[in-house]
Amino acid sequence: MNKEEQNKAVVGRWFTEFWGKNPNLAVIEDIAAPNMLLQYSLHEPRRGRADIRAFMTDFRKAFPDLHFWGTADLIAEGDYVVGQWEGGGTHTGPAHDDFLIGGLPAATGRKMHFTGTTVLKVIDGKIVEERGLDDGVTALTQLGLIKATAKSGDA
């Protein structure tokens, strides 16, 4: 297996075990670099295994059915792997204040479903960066944290 195929295998495992329907957060110790950066538009950037574990633990408490899945084959070049995904979850857990724009009171029952693209950097079998561009506007609108405005002529 060449470097790109090895890196895609690491990212595939990460997507399945960290972001998937049946999480295995032990994957953080296995394939996240000790000072890994996790950055998406909805949340403050997270750095390091403990911070990333706390982020996902809290996110999954608030959204117990949270999961994301790939929507296209992974693309790899050198140390980088790019993946497209979709997913979401239903807020049935405790209050959640991790979104940059605000928080949710406990168990709103609101559902979010959105898409994104992520670029991960893999060095020696460890993920050192995960930077994603997600459709945060859709998610935040669905959660009621931002309001959609009427389009011109719709009023």
mmCIF file with all atom_site columns, C-alpha atoms in Angstrom:
data_model
loop_
_atom_site.group_PDB
_atom_site.id
_atom_site.type_symbol
_atom_site.label_atom_id
_atom_site.label_alt_id
_atom_site.label_comp_id
_atom_site.label_asym_id
_atom_site.label_entity_id
_atom_site.label_seq_id
_atom_site.pdbx_PDB_ins_code
_atom_site.Cartn_x
_atom_site.Cartn_y
_atom_site.Cartn_z
_atom_site.occupancy
_atom_site.B_iso_or_equiv
_atom_site.pdbx_formal_charge
_atom_site.auth_seq_id
_atom_site.auth_comp_id
_atom_site.auth_asym_id
_atom_site.auth_atom_id
_atom_site.pdbx_PDB_model_num
ATOM 1   C CA . MET A 1 1   ? 0.000   0.000  0.000  1.00 0.00 ? 1   MET A CA 1
ATOM 2   C CA . ASN A 1 2   ? 1.420   3.410  -0.939 1.00 0.00 ? 2   ASN A CA 1
ATOM 3   C CA . LYS A 1 3   ? 1.439   6.446  1.347  1.00 0.00 ? 3   LYS A CA 1
ATOM 4   C CA . GLU A 1 4   ? -1.808  7.887  -0.024 1.00 0.00 ? 4   GLU A CA 1
ATOM 5   C CA . GLU A 1 5   ? -3.647  4.571  0.407  1.00 0.00 ? 5   GLU A CA 1
ATOM 6   C CA . GLN A 1 6   ? -2.303  4.252  3.971  1.00 0.00 ? 6   GLN A CA 1
ATOM 7   C CA . ASN A 1 7   ? -3.449  7.796  4.760  1.00 0.00 ? 7   ASN A CA 1
ATOM 8   C CA . LYS A 1 8   ? -6.908  7.113  3.302  1.00 0.00 ? 8   LYS A CA 1
ATOM 9   C CA . ALA A 1 9   ? -7.153  4.005  5.503  1.00 0.00 ? 9   ALA A CA 1
ATOM 10  C CA . VAL A 1 10  ? -6.323  6.106  8.602  1.00 0.00 ? 10  VAL A CA 1
ATOM 11  C CA . VAL A 1 11  ? -8.914  8.738  7.665  1.00 0.00 ? 11  VAL A CA 1
ATOM 12  C CA . GLY A 1 12  ? -11.518 6.098  6.830  1.00 0.00 ? 12  GLY A CA 1
ATOM 13  C CA . ARG A 1 13  ? -11.065 4.606  10.276 1.00 0.00 ? 13  ARG A CA 1
ATOM 14  C CA . TRP A 1 14  ? -11.308 8.089  11.873 1.00 0.00 ? 14  TRP A CA 1
ATOM 15  C CA . PHE A 1 15  ? -14.502 8.914  10.011 1.00 0.00 ? 15  PHE A CA 1
ATOM 16  C CA . THR A 1 16  ? -16.059 5.589  11.033 1.00 0.00 ? 16  THR A CA 1
ATOM 17  C CA . GLU A 1 17  ? -14.947 5.454  14.673 1.00 0.00 ? 17  GLU A CA 1
ATOM 18  C CA . PHE A 1 18  ? -14.864 9.140  15.649 1.00 0.00 ? 18  PHE A CA 1
ATOM 19  C CA . TRP A 1 19  ? -17.671 10.606 13.529 1.00 0.00 ? 19  TRP A CA 1
ATOM 20  C CA . GLY A 1 20  ? -19.716 7.462  12.806 1.00 0.00 ? 20  GLY A CA 1
ATOM 21  C CA . LYS A 1 21  ? -22.927 6.101  14.265 1.00 0.00 ? 21  LYS A CA 1
ATOM 22  C CA . ASN A 1 22  ? -21.228 3.772  16.779 1.00 0.00 ? 22  ASN A CA 1
ATOM 23  C CA . PRO A 1 23  ? -18.342 5.810  18.192 1.00 0.00 ? 23  PRO A CA 1
ATOM 24  C CA . ASN A 1 24  ? -15.136 4.339  19.547 1.00 0.00 ? 24  ASN A CA 1
ATOM 25  C CA . LEU A 1 25  ? -13.335 7.281  21.135 1.00 0.00 ? 25  LEU A CA 1
ATOM 26  C CA . ALA A 1 26  ? -10.303 5.064  21.819 1.00 0.00 ? 26  ALA A CA 1
ATOM 27  C CA . VAL A 1 27  ? -9.483  5.874  18.201 1.00 0.00 ? 27  VAL A CA 1
ATOM 28  C CA . ILE A 1 28  ? -8.293  9.274  19.471 1.00 0.00 ? 28  ILE A CA 1
ATOM 29  C CA . GLU A 1 29  ? -5.358  7.661  21.271 1.00 0.00 ? 29  GLU A CA 1
ATOM 30  C CA . ASP A 1 30  ? -4.673  5.345  18.335 1.00 0.00 ? 30  ASP A CA 1
ATOM 31  C CA . ILE A 1 31  ? -4.528  7.723  15.378 1.00 0.00 ? 31  ILE A CA 1
ATOM 32  C CA . ALA A 1 32  ? -4.821  11.353 16.525 1.00 0.00 ? 32  ALA A CA 1
ATOM 33  C CA . ALA A 1 33  ? -1.477  13.087 16.984 1.00 0.00 ? 33  ALA A CA 1
ATOM 34  C CA . PRO A 1 34  ? -0.977  14.307 20.575 1.00 0.00 ? 34  PRO A CA 1
ATOM 35  C CA . ASN A 1 35  ? -1.382  17.962 19.514 1.00 0.00 ? 35  ASN A CA 1
ATOM 36  C CA . MET A 1 36  ? -3.962  17.394 16.740 1.00 0.00 ? 36  MET A CA 1
ATOM 37  C CA . LEU A 1 37  ? -5.997  20.391 15.553 1.00 0.00 ? 37  LEU A CA 1
ATOM 38  C CA . LEU A 1 38  ? -9.750  19.917 14.942 1.00 0.00 ? 38  LEU A CA 1
ATOM 39  C CA . GLN A 1 39  ? -11.369 22.950 13.305 1.00 0.00 ? 39  GLN A CA 1
ATOM 40  C CA . TYR A 1 40  ? -14.888 23.502 11.924 1.00 0.00 ? 40  TYR A CA 1
ATOM 41  C CA . SER A 1 41  ? -16.941 26.665 11.479 1.00 0.00 ? 41  SER A CA 1
ATOM 42  C CA . LEU A 1 42  ? -19.577 25.741 14.085 1.00 0.00 ? 42  LEU A CA 1
ATOM 43  C CA . HIS A 1 43  ? -17.184 25.388 17.039 1.00 0.00 ? 43  HIS A CA 1
ATOM 44  C CA . GLU A 1 44  ? -14.050 26.866 18.556 1.00 0.00 ? 44  GLU A CA 1
ATOM 45  C CA . PRO A 1 45  ? -10.933 25.069 17.274 1.00 0.00 ? 45  PRO A CA 1
ATOM 46  C CA . ARG A 1 46  ? -9.880  22.146 19.466 1.00 0.00 ? 46  ARG A CA 1
ATOM 47  C CA . ARG A 1 47  ? -6.301  21.109 20.041 1.00 0.00 ? 47  ARG A CA 1
ATOM 48  C CA . GLY A 1 48  ? -4.915  17.955 21.582 1.00 0.00 ? 48  GLY A CA 1
ATOM 49  C CA . ARG A 1 49  ? -6.381  14.575 22.386 1.00 0.00 ? 49  ARG A CA 1
ATOM 50  C CA . ALA A 1 50  ? -8.011  15.557 25.700 1.00 0.00 ? 50  ALA A CA 1
ATOM 51  C CA . ASP A 1 51  ? -9.706  18.628 24.200 1.00 0.00 ? 51  ASP A CA 1
ATOM 52  C CA . ILE A 1 52  ? -10.931 16.649 21.172 1.00 0.00 ? 52  ILE A CA 1
ATOM 53  C CA . ARG A 1 53  ? -12.237 13.839 23.395 1.00 0.00 ? 53  ARG A CA 1
ATOM 54  C CA . ALA A 1 54  ? -14.103 16.364 25.603 1.00 0.00 ? 54  ALA A CA 1
ATOM 55  C CA . PHE A 1 55  ? -15.577 18.041 22.511 1.00 0.00 ? 55  PHE A CA 1
ATOM 56  C CA . MET A 1 56  ? -16.959 14.794 21.073 1.00 0.00 ? 56  MET A CA 1
ATOM 57  C CA . THR A 1 57  ? -18.129 13.472 24.445 1.00 0.00 ? 57  THR A CA 1
ATOM 58  C CA . ASP A 1 58  ? -20.173 16.640 25.056 1.00 0.00 ? 58  ASP A CA 1
ATOM 59  C CA . PHE A 1 59  ? -21.429 16.791 21.457 1.00 0.00 ? 59  PHE A CA 1
ATOM 60  C CA . ARG A 1 60  ? -22.675 13.185 21.645 1.00 0.00 ? 60  ARG A CA 1
ATOM 61  C CA . LYS A 1 61  ? -24.321 13.743 25.052 1.00 0.00 ? 61  LYS A CA 1
ATOM 62  C CA . ALA A 1 62  ? -26.329 16.611 23.560 1.00 0.00 ? 62  ALA A CA 1
ATOM 63  C CA . PHE A 1 63  ? -26.995 14.756 20.278 1.00 0.00 ? 63  PHE A CA 1
ATOM 64  C CA . PRO A 1 64  ? -27.025 11.023 21.180 1.00 0.00 ? 64  PRO A CA 1
ATOM 65  C CA . ASP A 1 65  ? -27.833 9.952  17.609 1.00 0.00 ? 65  ASP A CA 1
ATOM 66  C CA . LEU A 1 66  ? -25.085 12.153 16.113 1.00 0.00 ? 66  LEU A CA 1
ATOM 67  C CA . HIS A 1 67  ? -23.322 10.620 13.155 1.00 0.00 ? 67  HIS A CA 1
ATOM 68  C CA . PHE A 1 68  ? -21.751 11.543 9.855  1.00 0.00 ? 68  PHE A CA 1
ATOM 69  C CA . TRP A 1 69  ? -20.893 9.464  6.803  1.00 0.00 ? 69  TRP A CA 1
ATOM 70  C CA . GLY A 1 70  ? -18.910 9.853  3.619  1.00 0.00 ? 70  GLY A CA 1
ATOM 71  C CA . THR A 1 71  ? -20.678 10.768 0.389  1.00 0.00 ? 71  THR A CA 1
ATOM 72  C CA . ALA A 1 72  ? -17.781 10.305 -2.059 1.00 0.00 ? 72  ALA A CA 1
ATOM 73  C CA . ASP A 1 73  ? -14.513 8.416  -2.311 1.00 0.00 ? 73  ASP A CA 1
ATOM 74  C CA . LEU A 1 74  ? -11.655 9.901  -0.301 1.00 0.00 ? 74  LEU A CA 1
ATOM 75  C CA . ILE A 1 75  ? -9.030  11.782 -2.315 1.00 0.00 ? 75  ILE A CA 1
ATOM 76  C CA . ALA A 1 76  ? -5.387  11.688 -1.188 1.00 0.00 ? 76  ALA A CA 1
ATOM 77  C CA . GLU A 1 77  ? -2.284  13.574 -2.265 1.00 0.00 ? 77  GLU A CA 1
ATOM 78  C CA . GLY A 1 78  ? 0.901   13.481 -0.221 1.00 0.00 ? 78  GLY A CA 1
ATOM 79  C CA . ASP A 1 79  ? 0.065   14.031 3.457  1.00 0.00 ? 79  ASP A CA 1
ATOM 80  C CA . TYR A 1 80  ? -3.479  15.258 2.749  1.00 0.00 ? 80  TYR A CA 1
ATOM 81  C CA . VAL A 1 81  ? -6.791  13.422 2.495  1.00 0.00 ? 81  VAL A CA 1
ATOM 82  C CA . VAL A 1 82  ? -10.042 15.105 1.470  1.00 0.00 ? 82  VAL A CA 1
ATOM 83  C CA . GLY A 1 83  ? -13.486 13.730 2.268  1.00 0.00 ? 83  GLY A CA 1
ATOM 84  C CA . GLN A 1 84  ? -17.057 14.819 1.562  1.00 0.00 ? 84  GLN A CA 1
ATOM 85  C CA . TRP A 1 85  ? -19.720 13.965 4.133  1.00 0.00 ? 85  TRP A CA 1
ATOM 86  C CA . GLU A 1 86  ? -23.200 14.532 5.436  1.00 0.00 ? 86  GLU A CA 1
ATOM 87  C CA . GLY A 1 87  ? -24.911 13.835 8.713  1.00 0.00 ? 87  GLY A CA 1
ATOM 88  C CA . GLY A 1 88  ? -26.304 15.329 11.864 1.00 0.00 ? 88  GLY A CA 1
ATOM 89  C CA . GLY A 1 89  ? -28.407 14.387 14.847 1.00 0.00 ? 89  GLY A CA 1
ATOM 90  C CA . THR A 1 90  ? -31.281 15.256 17.145 1.00 0.00 ? 90  THR A CA 1
ATOM 91  C CA . HIS A 1 91  ? -30.788 17.385 20.250 1.00 0.00 ? 91  HIS A CA 1
ATOM 92  C CA . THR A 1 92  ? -32.383 15.225 22.960 1.00 0.00 ? 92  THR A CA 1
ATOM 93  C CA . GLY A 1 93  ? -29.653 15.530 25.584 1.00 0.00 ? 93  GLY A CA 1
ATOM 94  C CA . PRO A 1 94  ? -28.470 18.217 28.000 1.00 0.00 ? 94  PRO A CA 1
ATOM 95  C CA . ALA A 1 95  ? -28.056 21.907 27.231 1.00 0.00 ? 95  ALA A CA 1
ATOM 96  C CA . HIS A 1 96  ? -25.310 22.488 24.684 1.00 0.00 ? 96  HIS A CA 1
ATOM 97  C CA . ASP A 1 97  ? -23.400 25.767 24.464 1.00 0.00 ? 97  ASP A CA 1
ATOM 98  C CA . ASP A 1 98  ? -20.523 24.742 22.208 1.00 0.00 ? 98  ASP A CA 1
ATOM 99  C CA . PHE A 1 99  ? -21.730 26.496 19.040 1.00 0.00 ? 99  PHE A CA 1
ATOM 100 C CA . LEU A 1 100 ? -19.913 29.759 18.319 1.00 0.00 ? 100 LEU A CA 1
ATOM 101 C CA . ILE A 1 101 ? -23.201 31.584 17.784 1.00 0.00 ? 101 ILE A CA 1
ATOM 102 C CA . GLY A 1 102 ? -24.935 30.409 20.958 1.00 0.00 ? 102 GLY A CA 1
ATOM 103 C CA . GLY A 1 103 ? -26.319 27.493 22.881 1.00 0.00 ? 103 GLY A CA 1
ATOM 104 C CA . LEU A 1 104 ? -29.341 25.272 23.207 1.00 0.00 ? 104 LEU A CA 1
ATOM 105 C CA . PRO A 1 105 ? -31.373 24.587 26.360 1.00 0.00 ? 105 PRO A CA 1
ATOM 106 C CA . ALA A 1 106 ? -31.783 20.912 27.281 1.00 0.00 ? 106 ALA A CA 1
ATOM 107 C CA . ALA A 1 107 ? -33.612 18.500 24.982 1.00 0.00 ? 107 ALA A CA 1
ATOM 108 C CA . THR A 1 108 ? -35.028 20.833 22.331 1.00 0.00 ? 108 THR A CA 1
ATOM 109 C CA . GLY A 1 109 ? -35.816 17.928 20.015 1.00 0.00 ? 109 GLY A CA 1
ATOM 110 C CA . ARG A 1 110 ? -34.451 19.983 17.120 1.00 0.00 ? 110 ARG A CA 1
ATOM 111 C CA . LYS A 1 111 ? -32.779 18.084 14.299 1.00 0.00 ? 111 LYS A CA 1
ATOM 112 C CA . MET A 1 112 ? -29.803 19.165 12.228 1.00 0.00 ? 112 MET A CA 1
ATOM 113 C CA . HIS A 1 113 ? -28.733 17.593 8.937  1.00 0.00 ? 113 HIS A CA 1
ATOM 114 C CA . PHE A 1 114 ? -25.986 19.189 6.872  1.00 0.00 ? 114 PHE A CA 1
ATOM 115 C CA . THR A 1 115 ? -23.009 18.543 4.603  1.00 0.00 ? 115 THR A CA 1
ATOM 116 C CA . GLY A 1 116 ? -19.364 19.439 4.412  1.00 0.00 ? 116 GLY A CA 1
ATOM 117 C CA . THR A 1 117 ? -15.895 18.813 3.100  1.00 0.00 ? 117 THR A CA 1
ATOM 118 C CA . THR A 1 118 ? -12.908 18.054 5.290  1.00 0.00 ? 118 THR A CA 1
ATOM 119 C CA . VAL A 1 119 ? -9.160  18.163 4.670  1.00 0.00 ? 119 VAL A CA 1
ATOM 120 C CA . LEU A 1 120 ? -7.045  16.057 7.000  1.00 0.00 ? 120 LEU A CA 1
ATOM 121 C CA . LYS A 1 121 ? -3.258  16.029 7.272  1.00 0.00 ? 121 LYS A CA 1
ATOM 122 C CA . VAL A 1 122 ? -1.732  12.655 8.168  1.00 0.00 ? 122 VAL A CA 1
ATOM 123 C CA . ILE A 1 123 ? 1.912   12.273 9.196  1.00 0.00 ? 123 ILE A CA 1
ATOM 124 C CA . ASP A 1 124 ? 3.362   8.835  10.012 1.00 0.00 ? 124 ASP A CA 1
ATOM 125 C CA . GLY A 1 125 ? -0.101  7.317  10.450 1.00 0.00 ? 125 GLY A CA 1
ATOM 126 C CA . LYS A 1 126 ? -1.351  10.046 12.825 1.00 0.00 ? 126 LYS A CA 1
ATOM 127 C CA . ILE A 1 127 ? -3.876  12.776 12.037 1.00 0.00 ? 127 ILE A CA 1
ATOM 128 C CA . VAL A 1 128 ? -2.264  16.119 12.850 1.00 0.00 ? 128 VAL A CA 1
ATOM 129 C CA . GLU A 1 129 ? -5.015  18.372 11.448 1.00 0.00 ? 129 GLU A CA 1
ATOM 130 C CA . GLU A 1 130 ? -8.671  18.095 10.553 1.00 0.00 ? 130 GLU A CA 1
ATOM 131 C CA . ARG A 1 131 ? -10.050 21.263 8.985  1.00 0.00 ? 131 ARG A CA 1
ATOM 132 C CA . GLY A 1 132 ? -13.600 21.210 7.745  1.00 0.00 ? 132 GLY A CA 1
ATOM 133 C CA . LEU A 1 133 ? -15.846 23.523 5.832  1.00 0.00 ? 133 LEU A CA 1
ATOM 134 C CA . ASP A 1 134 ? -19.391 22.668 6.827  1.00 0.00 ? 134 ASP A CA 1
ATOM 135 C CA . ASP A 1 135 ? -22.788 24.089 5.952  1.00 0.00 ? 135 ASP A CA 1
ATOM 136 C CA . GLY A 1 136 ? -23.070 25.634 9.389  1.00 0.00 ? 136 GLY A CA 1
ATOM 137 C CA . VAL A 1 137 ? -25.770 28.083 8.295  1.00 0.00 ? 137 VAL A CA 1
ATOM 138 C CA . THR A 1 138 ? -28.082 25.157 7.525  1.00 0.00 ? 138 THR A CA 1
ATOM 139 C CA . ALA A 1 139 ? -27.340 23.442 10.851 1.00 0.00 ? 139 ALA A CA 1
ATOM 140 C CA . LEU A 1 140 ? -27.753 26.616 12.916 1.00 0.00 ? 140 LEU A CA 1
ATOM 141 C CA . THR A 1 141 ? -30.995 27.506 11.125 1.00 0.00 ? 141 THR A CA 1
ATOM 142 C CA . GLN A 1 142 ? -32.391 24.028 11.746 1.00 0.00 ? 142 GLN A CA 1
ATOM 143 C CA . LEU A 1 143 ? -31.454 24.333 15.426 1.00 0.00 ? 143 LEU A CA 1
ATOM 144 C CA . GLY A 1 144 ? -33.150 27.728 15.675 1.00 0.00 ? 144 GLY A CA 1
ATOM 145 C CA . LEU A 1 145 ? -29.921 29.582 16.532 1.00 0.00 ? 145 LEU A CA 1
ATOM 146 C CA . ILE A 1 146 ? -30.203 31.793 13.474 1.00 0.00 ? 146 ILE A CA 1
ATOM 147 C CA . LYS A 1 147 ? -33.350 32.881 11.677 1.00 0.00 ? 147 LYS A CA 1
ATOM 148 C CA . ALA A 1 148 ? -33.880 32.666 7.952  1.00 0.00 ? 148 ALA A CA 1
ATOM 149 C CA . THR A 1 149 ? -34.901 35.981 6.382  1.00 0.00 ? 149 THR A CA 1
ATOM 150 C CA . ALA A 1 150 ? -37.492 36.415 3.669  1.00 0.00 ? 150 ALA A CA 1
ATOM 151 C CA . LYS A 1 151 ? -36.104 36.497 0.143  1.00 0.00 ? 151 LYS A CA 1
ATOM 152 C CA . SER A 1 152 ? -36.718 39.570 -2.023 1.00 0.00 ? 152 SER A CA 1
ATOM 153 C CA . GLY A 1 153 ? -40.273 39.452 -3.289 1.00 0.00 ? 153 GLY A CA 1
ATOM 154 C CA . ASP A 1 154 ? -41.363 36.835 -0.705 1.00 0.00 ? 154 ASP A CA 1
ATOM 155 C CA . ALA A 1 155 ? -42.723 39.385 1.775  1.00 0.00 ? 155 ALA A CA 1
#
